[in-house]
Coordinates of C-alpha atoms in Angstrom, one line a residue:
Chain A
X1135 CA 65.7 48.2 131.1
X1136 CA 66.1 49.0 127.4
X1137 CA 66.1 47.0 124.0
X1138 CA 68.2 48.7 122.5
X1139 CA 68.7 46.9 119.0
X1140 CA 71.4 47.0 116.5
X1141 CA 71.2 45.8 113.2
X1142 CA 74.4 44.0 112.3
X1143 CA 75.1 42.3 108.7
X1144 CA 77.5 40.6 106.8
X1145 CA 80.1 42.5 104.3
X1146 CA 78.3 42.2 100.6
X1147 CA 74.8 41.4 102.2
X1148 CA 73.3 45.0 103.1
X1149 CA 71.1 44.6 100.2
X1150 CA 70.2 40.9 100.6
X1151 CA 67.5 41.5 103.8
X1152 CA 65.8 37.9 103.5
X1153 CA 69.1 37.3 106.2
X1154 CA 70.1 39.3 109.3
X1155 CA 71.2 39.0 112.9
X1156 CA 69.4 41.4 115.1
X1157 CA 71.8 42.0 118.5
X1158 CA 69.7 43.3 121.5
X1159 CA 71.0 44.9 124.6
X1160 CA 69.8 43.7 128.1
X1161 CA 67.9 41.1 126.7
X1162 CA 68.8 37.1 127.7
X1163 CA 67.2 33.6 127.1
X1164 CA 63.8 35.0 128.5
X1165 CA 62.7 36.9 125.3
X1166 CA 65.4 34.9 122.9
X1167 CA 64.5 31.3 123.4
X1168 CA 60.8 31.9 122.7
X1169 CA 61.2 33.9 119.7
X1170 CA 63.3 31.2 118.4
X1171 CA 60.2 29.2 119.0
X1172 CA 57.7 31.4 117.7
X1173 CA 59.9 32.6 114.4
X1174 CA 60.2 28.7 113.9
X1175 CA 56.1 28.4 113.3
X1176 CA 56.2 31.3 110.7
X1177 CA 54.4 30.0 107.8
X1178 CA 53.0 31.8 105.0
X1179 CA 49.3 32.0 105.1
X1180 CA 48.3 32.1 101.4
X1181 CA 47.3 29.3 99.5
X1182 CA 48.5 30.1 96.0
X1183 CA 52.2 30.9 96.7
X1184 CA 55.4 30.7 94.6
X1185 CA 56.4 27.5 94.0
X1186 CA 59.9 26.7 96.7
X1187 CA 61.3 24.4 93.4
X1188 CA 61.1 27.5 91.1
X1189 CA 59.9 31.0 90.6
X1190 CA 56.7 30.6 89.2
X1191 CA 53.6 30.4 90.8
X1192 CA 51.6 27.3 90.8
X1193 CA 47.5 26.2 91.3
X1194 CA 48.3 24.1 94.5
X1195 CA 44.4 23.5 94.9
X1196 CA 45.1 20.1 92.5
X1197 CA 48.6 18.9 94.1
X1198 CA 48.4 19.2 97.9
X1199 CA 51.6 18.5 98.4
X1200 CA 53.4 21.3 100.1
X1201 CA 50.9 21.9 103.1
X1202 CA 53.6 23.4 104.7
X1203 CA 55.4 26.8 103.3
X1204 CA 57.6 27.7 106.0
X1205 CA 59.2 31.1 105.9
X1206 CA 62.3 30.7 107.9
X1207 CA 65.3 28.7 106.6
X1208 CA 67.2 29.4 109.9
X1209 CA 66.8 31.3 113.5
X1210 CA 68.9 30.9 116.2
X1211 CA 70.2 32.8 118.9
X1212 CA 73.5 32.9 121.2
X1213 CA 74.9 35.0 123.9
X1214 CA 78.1 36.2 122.7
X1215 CA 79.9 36.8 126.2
X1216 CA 77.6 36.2 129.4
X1217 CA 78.8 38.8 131.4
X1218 CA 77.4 41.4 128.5
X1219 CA 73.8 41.8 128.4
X1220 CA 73.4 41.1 124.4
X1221 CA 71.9 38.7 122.3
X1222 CA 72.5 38.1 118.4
X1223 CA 69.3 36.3 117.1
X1224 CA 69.9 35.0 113.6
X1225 CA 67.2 34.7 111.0
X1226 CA 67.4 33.2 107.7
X1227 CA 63.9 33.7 105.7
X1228 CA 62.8 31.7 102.6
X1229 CA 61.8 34.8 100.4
X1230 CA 58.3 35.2 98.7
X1231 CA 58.2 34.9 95.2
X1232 CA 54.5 37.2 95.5
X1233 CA 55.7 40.3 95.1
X1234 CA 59.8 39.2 93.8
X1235 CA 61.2 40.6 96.8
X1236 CA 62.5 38.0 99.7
X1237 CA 60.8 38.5 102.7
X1238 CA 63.2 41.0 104.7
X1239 CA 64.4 38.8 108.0
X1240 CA 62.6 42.0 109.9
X1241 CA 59.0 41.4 108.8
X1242 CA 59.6 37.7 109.5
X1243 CA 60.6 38.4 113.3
X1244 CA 58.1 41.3 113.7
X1245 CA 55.7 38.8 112.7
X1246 CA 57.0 36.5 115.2
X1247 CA 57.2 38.9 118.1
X1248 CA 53.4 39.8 117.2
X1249 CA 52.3 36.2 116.9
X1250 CA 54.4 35.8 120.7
X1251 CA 52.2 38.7 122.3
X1252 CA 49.1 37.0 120.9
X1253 CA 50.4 33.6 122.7
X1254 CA 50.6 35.2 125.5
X1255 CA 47.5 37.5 125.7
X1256 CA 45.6 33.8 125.6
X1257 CA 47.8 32.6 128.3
X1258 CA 46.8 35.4 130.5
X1259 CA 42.8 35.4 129.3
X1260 CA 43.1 31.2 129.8
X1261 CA 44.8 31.4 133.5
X1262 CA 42.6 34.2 134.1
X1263 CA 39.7 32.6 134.0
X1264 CA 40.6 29.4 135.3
X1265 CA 41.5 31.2 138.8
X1266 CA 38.3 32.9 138.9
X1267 CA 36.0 30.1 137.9
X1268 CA 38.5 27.7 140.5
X1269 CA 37.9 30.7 143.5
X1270 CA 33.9 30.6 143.1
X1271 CA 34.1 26.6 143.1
X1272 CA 35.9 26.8 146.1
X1273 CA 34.2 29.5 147.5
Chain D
X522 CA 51.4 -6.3 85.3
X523 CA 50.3 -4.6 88.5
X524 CA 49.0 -1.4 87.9
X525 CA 51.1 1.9 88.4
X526 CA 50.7 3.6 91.6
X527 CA 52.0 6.6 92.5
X528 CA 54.5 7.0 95.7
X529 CA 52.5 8.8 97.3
X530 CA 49.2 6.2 97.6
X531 CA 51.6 3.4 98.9
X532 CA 49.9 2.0 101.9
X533 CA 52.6 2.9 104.5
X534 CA 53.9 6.3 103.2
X535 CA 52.0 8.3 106.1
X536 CA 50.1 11.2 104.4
X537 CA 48.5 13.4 106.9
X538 CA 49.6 12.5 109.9
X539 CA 53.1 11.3 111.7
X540 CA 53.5 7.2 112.4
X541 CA 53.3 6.7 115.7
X542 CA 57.1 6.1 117.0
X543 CA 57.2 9.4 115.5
X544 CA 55.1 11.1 117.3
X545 CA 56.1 9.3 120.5
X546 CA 59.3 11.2 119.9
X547 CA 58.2 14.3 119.0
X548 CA 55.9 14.5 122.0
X549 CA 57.2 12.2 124.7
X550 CA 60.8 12.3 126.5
X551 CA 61.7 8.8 127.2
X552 CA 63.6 8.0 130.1
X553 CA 65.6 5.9 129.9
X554 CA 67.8 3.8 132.8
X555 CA 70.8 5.7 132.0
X556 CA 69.7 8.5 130.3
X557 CA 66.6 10.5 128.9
X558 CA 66.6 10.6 125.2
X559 CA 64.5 12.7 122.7
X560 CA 64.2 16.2 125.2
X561 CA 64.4 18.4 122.2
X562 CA 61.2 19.8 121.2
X563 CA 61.2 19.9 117.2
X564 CA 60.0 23.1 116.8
X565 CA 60.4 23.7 112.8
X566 CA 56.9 23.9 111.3
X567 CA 58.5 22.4 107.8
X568 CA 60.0 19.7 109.8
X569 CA 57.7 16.7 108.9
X570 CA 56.7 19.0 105.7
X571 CA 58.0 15.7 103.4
X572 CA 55.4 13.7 105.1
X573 CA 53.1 16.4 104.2
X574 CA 52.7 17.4 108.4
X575 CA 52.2 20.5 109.5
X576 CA 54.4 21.1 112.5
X577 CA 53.6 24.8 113.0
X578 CA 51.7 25.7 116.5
X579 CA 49.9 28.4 114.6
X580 CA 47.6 30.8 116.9
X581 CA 44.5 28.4 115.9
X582 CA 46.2 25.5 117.0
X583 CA 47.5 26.9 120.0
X584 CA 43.9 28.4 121.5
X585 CA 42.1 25.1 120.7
X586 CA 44.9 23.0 122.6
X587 CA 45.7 25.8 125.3
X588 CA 45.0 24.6 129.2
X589 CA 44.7 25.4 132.6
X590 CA 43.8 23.4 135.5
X591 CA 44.8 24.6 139.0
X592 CA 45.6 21.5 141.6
X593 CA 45.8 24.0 144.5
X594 CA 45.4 27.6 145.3
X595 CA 46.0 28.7 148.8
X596 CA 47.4 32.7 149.9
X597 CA 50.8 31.7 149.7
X598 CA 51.0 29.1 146.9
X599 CA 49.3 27.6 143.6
X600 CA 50.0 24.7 142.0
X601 CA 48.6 24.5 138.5
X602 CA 49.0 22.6 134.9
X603 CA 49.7 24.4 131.9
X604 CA 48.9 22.3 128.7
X605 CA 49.8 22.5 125.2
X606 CA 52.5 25.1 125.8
X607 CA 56.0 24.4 124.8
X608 CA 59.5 24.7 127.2
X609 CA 60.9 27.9 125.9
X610 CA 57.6 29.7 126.9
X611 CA 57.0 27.5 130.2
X612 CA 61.0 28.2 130.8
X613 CA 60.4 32.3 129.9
X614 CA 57.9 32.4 132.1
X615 CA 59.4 31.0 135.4
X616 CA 62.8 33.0 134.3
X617 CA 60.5 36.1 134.5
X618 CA 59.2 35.3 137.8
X619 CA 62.4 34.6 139.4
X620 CA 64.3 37.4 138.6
X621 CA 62.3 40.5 136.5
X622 CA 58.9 40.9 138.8
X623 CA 59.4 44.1 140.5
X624 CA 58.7 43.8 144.5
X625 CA 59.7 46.7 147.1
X626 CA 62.7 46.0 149.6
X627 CA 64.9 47.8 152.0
X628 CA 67.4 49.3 149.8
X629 CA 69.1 52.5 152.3
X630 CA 69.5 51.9 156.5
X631 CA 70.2 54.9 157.8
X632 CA 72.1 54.2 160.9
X633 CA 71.8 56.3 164.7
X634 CA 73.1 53.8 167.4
X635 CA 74.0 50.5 166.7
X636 CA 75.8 49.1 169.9
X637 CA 74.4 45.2 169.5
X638 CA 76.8 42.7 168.7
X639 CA 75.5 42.7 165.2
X640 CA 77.7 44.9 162.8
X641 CA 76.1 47.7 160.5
X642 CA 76.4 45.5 157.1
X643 CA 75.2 42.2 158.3
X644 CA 72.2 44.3 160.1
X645 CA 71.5 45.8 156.9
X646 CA 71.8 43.3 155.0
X647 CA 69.2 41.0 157.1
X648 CA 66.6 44.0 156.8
X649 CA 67.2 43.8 153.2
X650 CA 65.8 40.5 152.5
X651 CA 62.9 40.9 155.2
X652 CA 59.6 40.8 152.4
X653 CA 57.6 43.5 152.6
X654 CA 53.8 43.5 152.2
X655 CA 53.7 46.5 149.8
X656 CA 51.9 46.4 146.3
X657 CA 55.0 47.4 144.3
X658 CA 52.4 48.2 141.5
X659 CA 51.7 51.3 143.3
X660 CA 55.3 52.6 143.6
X661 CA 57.5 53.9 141.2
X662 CA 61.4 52.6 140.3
X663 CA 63.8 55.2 142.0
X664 CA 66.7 56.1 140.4
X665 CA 70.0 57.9 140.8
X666 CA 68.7 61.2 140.3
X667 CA 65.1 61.0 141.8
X668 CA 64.3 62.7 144.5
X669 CA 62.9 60.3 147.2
X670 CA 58.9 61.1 148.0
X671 CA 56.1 59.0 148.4
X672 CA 55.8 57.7 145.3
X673 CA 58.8 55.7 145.3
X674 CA 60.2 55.4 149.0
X675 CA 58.5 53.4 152.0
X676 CA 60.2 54.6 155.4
X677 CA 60.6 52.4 158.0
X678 CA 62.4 52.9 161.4
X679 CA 63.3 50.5 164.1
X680 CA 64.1 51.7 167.8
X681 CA 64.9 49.0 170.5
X682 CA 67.0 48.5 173.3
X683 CA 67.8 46.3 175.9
X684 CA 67.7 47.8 179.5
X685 CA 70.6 46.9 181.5
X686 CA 70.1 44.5 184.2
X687 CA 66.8 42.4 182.1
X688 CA 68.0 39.5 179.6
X689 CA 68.5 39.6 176.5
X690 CA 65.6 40.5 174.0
X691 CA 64.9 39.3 170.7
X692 CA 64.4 41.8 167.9
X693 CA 61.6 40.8 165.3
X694 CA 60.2 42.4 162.5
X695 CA 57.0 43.5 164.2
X696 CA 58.8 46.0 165.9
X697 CA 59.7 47.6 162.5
X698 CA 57.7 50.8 162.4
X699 CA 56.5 52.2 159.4
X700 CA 56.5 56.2 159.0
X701 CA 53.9 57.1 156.5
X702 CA 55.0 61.0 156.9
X703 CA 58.5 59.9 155.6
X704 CA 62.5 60.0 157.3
X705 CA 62.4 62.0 160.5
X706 CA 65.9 61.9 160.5
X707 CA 67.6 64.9 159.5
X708 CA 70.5 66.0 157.2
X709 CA 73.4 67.0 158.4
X710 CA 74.3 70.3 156.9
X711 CA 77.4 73.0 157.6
X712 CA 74.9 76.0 157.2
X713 CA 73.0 76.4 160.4
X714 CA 70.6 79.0 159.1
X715 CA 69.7 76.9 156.2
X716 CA 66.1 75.4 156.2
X717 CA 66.1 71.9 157.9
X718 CA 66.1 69.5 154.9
X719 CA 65.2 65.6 155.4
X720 CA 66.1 62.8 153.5
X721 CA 62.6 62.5 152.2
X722 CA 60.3 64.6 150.5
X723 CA 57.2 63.6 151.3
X724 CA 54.6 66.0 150.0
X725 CA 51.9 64.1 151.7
X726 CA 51.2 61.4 154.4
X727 CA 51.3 57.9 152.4
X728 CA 48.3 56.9 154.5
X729 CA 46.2 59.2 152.7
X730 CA 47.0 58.0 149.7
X731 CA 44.0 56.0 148.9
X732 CA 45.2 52.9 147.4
X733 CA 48.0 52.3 150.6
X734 CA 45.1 53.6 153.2
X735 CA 43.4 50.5 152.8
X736 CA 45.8 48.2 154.3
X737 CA 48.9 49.9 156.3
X738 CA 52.5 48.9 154.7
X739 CA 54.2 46.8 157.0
X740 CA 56.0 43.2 156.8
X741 CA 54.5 40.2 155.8
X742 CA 55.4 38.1 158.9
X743 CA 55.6 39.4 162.6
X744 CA 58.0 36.5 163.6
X745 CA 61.5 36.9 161.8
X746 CA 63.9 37.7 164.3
X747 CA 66.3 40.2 162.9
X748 CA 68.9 40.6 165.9
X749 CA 69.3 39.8 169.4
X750 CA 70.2 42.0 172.1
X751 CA 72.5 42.0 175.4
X752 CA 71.8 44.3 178.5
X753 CA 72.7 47.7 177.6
X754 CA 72.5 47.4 173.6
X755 CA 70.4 49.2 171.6
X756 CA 69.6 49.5 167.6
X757 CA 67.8 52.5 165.8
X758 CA 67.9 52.9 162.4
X759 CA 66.2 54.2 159.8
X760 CA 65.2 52.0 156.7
X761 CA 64.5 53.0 153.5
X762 CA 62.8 50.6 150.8
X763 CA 62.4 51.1 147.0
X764 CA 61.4 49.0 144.2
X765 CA 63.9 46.8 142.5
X766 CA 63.8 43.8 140.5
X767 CA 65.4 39.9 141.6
X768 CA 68.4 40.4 138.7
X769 CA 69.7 43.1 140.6
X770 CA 69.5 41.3 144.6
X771 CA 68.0 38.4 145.0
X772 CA 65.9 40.2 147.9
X773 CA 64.0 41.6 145.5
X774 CA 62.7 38.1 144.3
X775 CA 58.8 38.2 144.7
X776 CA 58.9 33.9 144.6
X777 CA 60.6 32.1 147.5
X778 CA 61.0 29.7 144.3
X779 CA 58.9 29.0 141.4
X780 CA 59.5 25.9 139.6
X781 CA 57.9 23.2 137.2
X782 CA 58.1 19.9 136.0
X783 CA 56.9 17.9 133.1
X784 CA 54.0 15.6 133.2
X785 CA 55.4 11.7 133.7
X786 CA 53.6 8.8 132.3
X787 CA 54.3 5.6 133.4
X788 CA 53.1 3.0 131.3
X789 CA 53.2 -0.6 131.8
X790 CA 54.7 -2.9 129.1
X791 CA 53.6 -6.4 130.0
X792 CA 50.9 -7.7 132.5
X793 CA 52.7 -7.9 135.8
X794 CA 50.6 -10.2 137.9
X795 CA 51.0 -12.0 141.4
X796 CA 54.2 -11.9 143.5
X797 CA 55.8 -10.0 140.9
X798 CA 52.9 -7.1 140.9
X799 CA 53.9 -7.3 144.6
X800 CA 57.2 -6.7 144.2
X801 CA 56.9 -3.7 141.7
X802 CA 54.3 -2.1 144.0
X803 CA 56.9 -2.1 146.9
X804 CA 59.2 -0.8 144.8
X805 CA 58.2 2.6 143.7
X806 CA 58.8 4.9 147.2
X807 CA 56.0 7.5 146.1
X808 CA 53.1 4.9 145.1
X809 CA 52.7 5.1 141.7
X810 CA 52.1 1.6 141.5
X811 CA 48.8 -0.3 142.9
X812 CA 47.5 -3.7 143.1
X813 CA 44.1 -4.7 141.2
X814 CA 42.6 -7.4 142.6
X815 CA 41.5 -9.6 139.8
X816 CA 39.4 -12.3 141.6
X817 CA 40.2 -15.7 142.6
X818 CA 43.2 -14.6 144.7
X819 CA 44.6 -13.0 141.3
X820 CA 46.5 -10.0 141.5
X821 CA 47.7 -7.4 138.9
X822 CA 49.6 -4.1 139.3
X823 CA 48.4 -1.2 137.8
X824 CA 49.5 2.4 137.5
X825 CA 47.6 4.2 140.0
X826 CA 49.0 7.8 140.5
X827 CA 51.5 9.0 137.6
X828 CA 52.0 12.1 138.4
X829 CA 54.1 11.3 141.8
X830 CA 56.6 9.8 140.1
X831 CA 59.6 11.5 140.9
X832 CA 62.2 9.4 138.2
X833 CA 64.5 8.0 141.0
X834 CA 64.2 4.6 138.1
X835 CA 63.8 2.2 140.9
X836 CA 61.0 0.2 139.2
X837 CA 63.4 0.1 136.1
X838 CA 66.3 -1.0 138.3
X839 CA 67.8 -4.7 138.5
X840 CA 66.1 -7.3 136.9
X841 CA 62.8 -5.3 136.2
X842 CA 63.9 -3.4 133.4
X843 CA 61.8 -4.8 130.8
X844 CA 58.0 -3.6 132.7
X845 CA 58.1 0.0 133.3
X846 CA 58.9 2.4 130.5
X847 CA 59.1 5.8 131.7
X848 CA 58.5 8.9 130.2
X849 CA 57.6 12.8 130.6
X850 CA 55.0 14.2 128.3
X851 CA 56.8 17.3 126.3
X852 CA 53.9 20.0 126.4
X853 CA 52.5 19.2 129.7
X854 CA 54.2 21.4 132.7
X855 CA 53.5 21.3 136.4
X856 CA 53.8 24.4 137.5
X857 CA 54.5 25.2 141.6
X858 CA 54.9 29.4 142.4
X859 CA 55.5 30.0 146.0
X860 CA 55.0 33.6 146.9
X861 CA 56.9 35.8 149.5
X862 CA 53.4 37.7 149.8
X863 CA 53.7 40.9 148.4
X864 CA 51.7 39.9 145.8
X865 CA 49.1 36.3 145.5
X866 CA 51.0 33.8 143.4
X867 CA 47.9 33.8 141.3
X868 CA 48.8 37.7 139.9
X869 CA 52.7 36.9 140.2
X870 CA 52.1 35.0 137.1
X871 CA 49.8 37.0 135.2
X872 CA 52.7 40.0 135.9
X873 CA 55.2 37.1 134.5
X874 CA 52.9 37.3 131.2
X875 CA 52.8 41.0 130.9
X876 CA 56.5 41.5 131.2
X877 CA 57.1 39.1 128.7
X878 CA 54.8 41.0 126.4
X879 CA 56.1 44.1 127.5
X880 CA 59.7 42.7 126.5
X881 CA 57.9 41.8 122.9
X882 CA 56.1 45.4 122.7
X883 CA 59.6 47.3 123.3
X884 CA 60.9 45.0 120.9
X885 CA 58.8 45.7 118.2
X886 CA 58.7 49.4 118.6
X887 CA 62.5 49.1 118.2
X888 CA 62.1 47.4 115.0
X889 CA 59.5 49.5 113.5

């Protein structure tokens, strides 16, 4: 019944946080399947970003070209043994140049695991209603 | 000279928006005679980002293309289609109401007399998965330590017998009785002078509690038979059932199944007309196939009812390969919950959703 979470990190890359694999305990595909899909939509919402070719920043309003600023290089999860209740989920973050710090794996997959509850808060609201306005049509 | 254009204004260089086999791919499984092809989802939102595509399912995105239709709704069962969603969400969900929706279930049988030719595990085991028609939102999880008290115990006790001499009966669940005061049976201590201690603590009736006074706690159907007794045999027992959830024992399932299935679209890749309309039509065992009567005696086949199809590839079978192509549209689920009847199948999944934000909440609060 509890998440309890580990962080768990290469040698030589405690300092490097734009990469980290998160191991939970009595978690399975449930949760780890839809984060993977939810931390693969995280996209940076700002329209003047750093440039992914080099570190400055650039006046995209001219040059649409990159419409699409991902911030995850890689996510995945796996179940190291399954008759242990753990998950590792991998993620692997692009960095912002905005403030010269990468974007630390663990904002990235809070972000995801925020943007996850909202998904499903509309999935409720949506059915929700649907039921009720089916139950009076059918009265 | 021609004049200089840029790559990115040639004609076919898709700016904006993803050529069509492409998105075929991306949103359509094709099913093919031997084998389905293209079932991963592409999920990267920087996937198609060379084309200049956004493939992200932002929040936006998701509430504008976000549907619900039911089909059917009846006590037991809905049937419903969930649209714009993607598999690992559709797949969480029915995961979640499989095997994590909490439901109450005998758990302890306290036995007295069991002389029927039914032995004490197998007895116990049956009154295990009988369901139980008991808001399991209004109990509490009870664990090692817990005392058991109303809050987390629903006592049941079942008394028959079979008189010598008559045939034999049939025991069924409506002759489980439910004891709202708690066990009546009591323990078995050394001390004789000690106070006369029960294997419940109930501090008050649980029909006076106000939410369970409104409808008594018993089982969901009369009719299960849960033994069957000679002349002279008799059962009494004492069950005890707490709240558990289907990972642990599968009696604790709240779904006799809940399952879903993409939406199929059959699509027709030449005119089939005449005998050979006839032909296809007779084909397909679930009737996705009609006949159109075009006039003059002329016939066409046309696809009537998609959503039967069950992929047993008969109409791409043999010499017919080249008229049907098959396929199952990617963010388009059917979904079918079946309830046991502790709960409608209506709220089962709107628990499923909760749980899965729960799981998302605990989560986060670990990462912060």
């Amino acid at each position: 019944m509890e998440g309890i979470l580990l962080f768990a990190m290469e040698h030589g890359s405690l300092s490097d946080l734009s990469a980290s694999t998160f191991s939970l305990m009595d978690e399975d595909h449930t949760l780890a399947n839809s984060v993977r899909f939810t931390l693969n939509q995280e996209n940076m919402d700002s329209s003047v970003v750093g440039c992914m070719g080099c570190a400055l920043r650039h006046n995209f309003y001219a040059y649409d070209m990159w419409t699409v600023r991902p911030r995850v290089v890689f996510c995945g999860y796996s179940i190291p043994h399954p008759s242990d209740n753990k998950v590792n989920i991998r993620v692997q973050t692009t960095g912002t140049i905005s403030s010269s710090l990468s974007d630390p794996a663990k904002d990235v997959l809070k972000d995801a695991l925020e943007n996850l509850t909202q998904m499903c808060q509309l999935v409720r609201s949506t059915f929700g209603k649907t039921v009720d306005d089916f139950k009076v049509k059918n009265q | 000279m021609s004049k200089k254009v840029s790559a990115l204004d040639m004609p076919d260089v898709p700016m904006g928006q993803l050529p069509e086999h492409l998105n075929r791919q991306r949103t359509r499984v094709t099913c093919n005679a031997d084998a389905p092809i293209h079932t991963d989802a592409v999920h990267y939102s920087g996937a198609y980002s060379l084309m200049g595509v956004d493939n992200s399912m932002g929040l936006e995105k998701f509430s504008k293309n976000f549907k619900v239709e039911i089909v059917r709704l009846s006590e037991d069962e809905i049937e419903f289609d969930m649209i714009g969603i993607d598999a690992s969400l559709a797949n969480a969900f029915r995961r979640i109401l499989i095997a994590e929706i909490p439901t109450m279930a005998i758990e302890k049988v306290l036995m007295v007399n069991n002389t029927s030719l039914i032995a004490d595990e197998v007895l116990s085991h049956r009154l295990g998965l009988i369901p139980l028609d008991a808001d399991p939102r209004l109990f509490e999880y009870l664990s090692e330590n817990d005392v058991p008290n109303e809050r987390n115990t629903i006592v049941y006790k079942l008394e028959v017998s079979c008189k010598k001499d008559s045939p034999r009966n049939t025991v069924k669940t409506n002759q489980l009785k439910w004891l709202p005061n708690g066990s009546e049976l009591e323990m078995a201590t050394l001390d004789k002078s000690a106070k006369v201690k029960s294997y419940t603590s109930f501090s008050c009736s649980q029909d006076s509690l106000p939410e369970i006074s409104k409808k008594p706690l018993g089982v969901k159907h009369d009719d299960i038979i849960i033994a069957k007794l000679g002349p002279g045999q008799a059962i009494e027992l004492e069950a005890h059932a707490v709240k558990g959830i289907g990972k642990v024992h599968a009696k604790w399932s709240p779904v006799a199944s809940a399952w879903y299935r993409m939406l199929p679209e059959v699509v027709l890749l030449t005119e089939v007309k005449g005998q050979d309309a006839e032909k296809l039509v007779n084909k397909c065992p679930v009737n996705v196939f009609d006949i159109e009567d075009l006039g003059h005696g002329d016939k066409k086949a046309i696809v009537a009812n998609p959503r039967a199809c069950t992929l047993c590839r008969e109409c791409i079978r043999g010499v017919n390969e080249e008229l049907v192509e098959l396929g199952r549209v990617k963010h388009h689920f059917i979904f079918t919950i079946e309830s046991t009847g502790a709960l409608s199948p209506e709220e089962l999944f709107i628990e499923a959703v909760k749980i899965l934000e729960e799981k998302c909440d605990r989560l986060l609060s670990e990462l912060s």
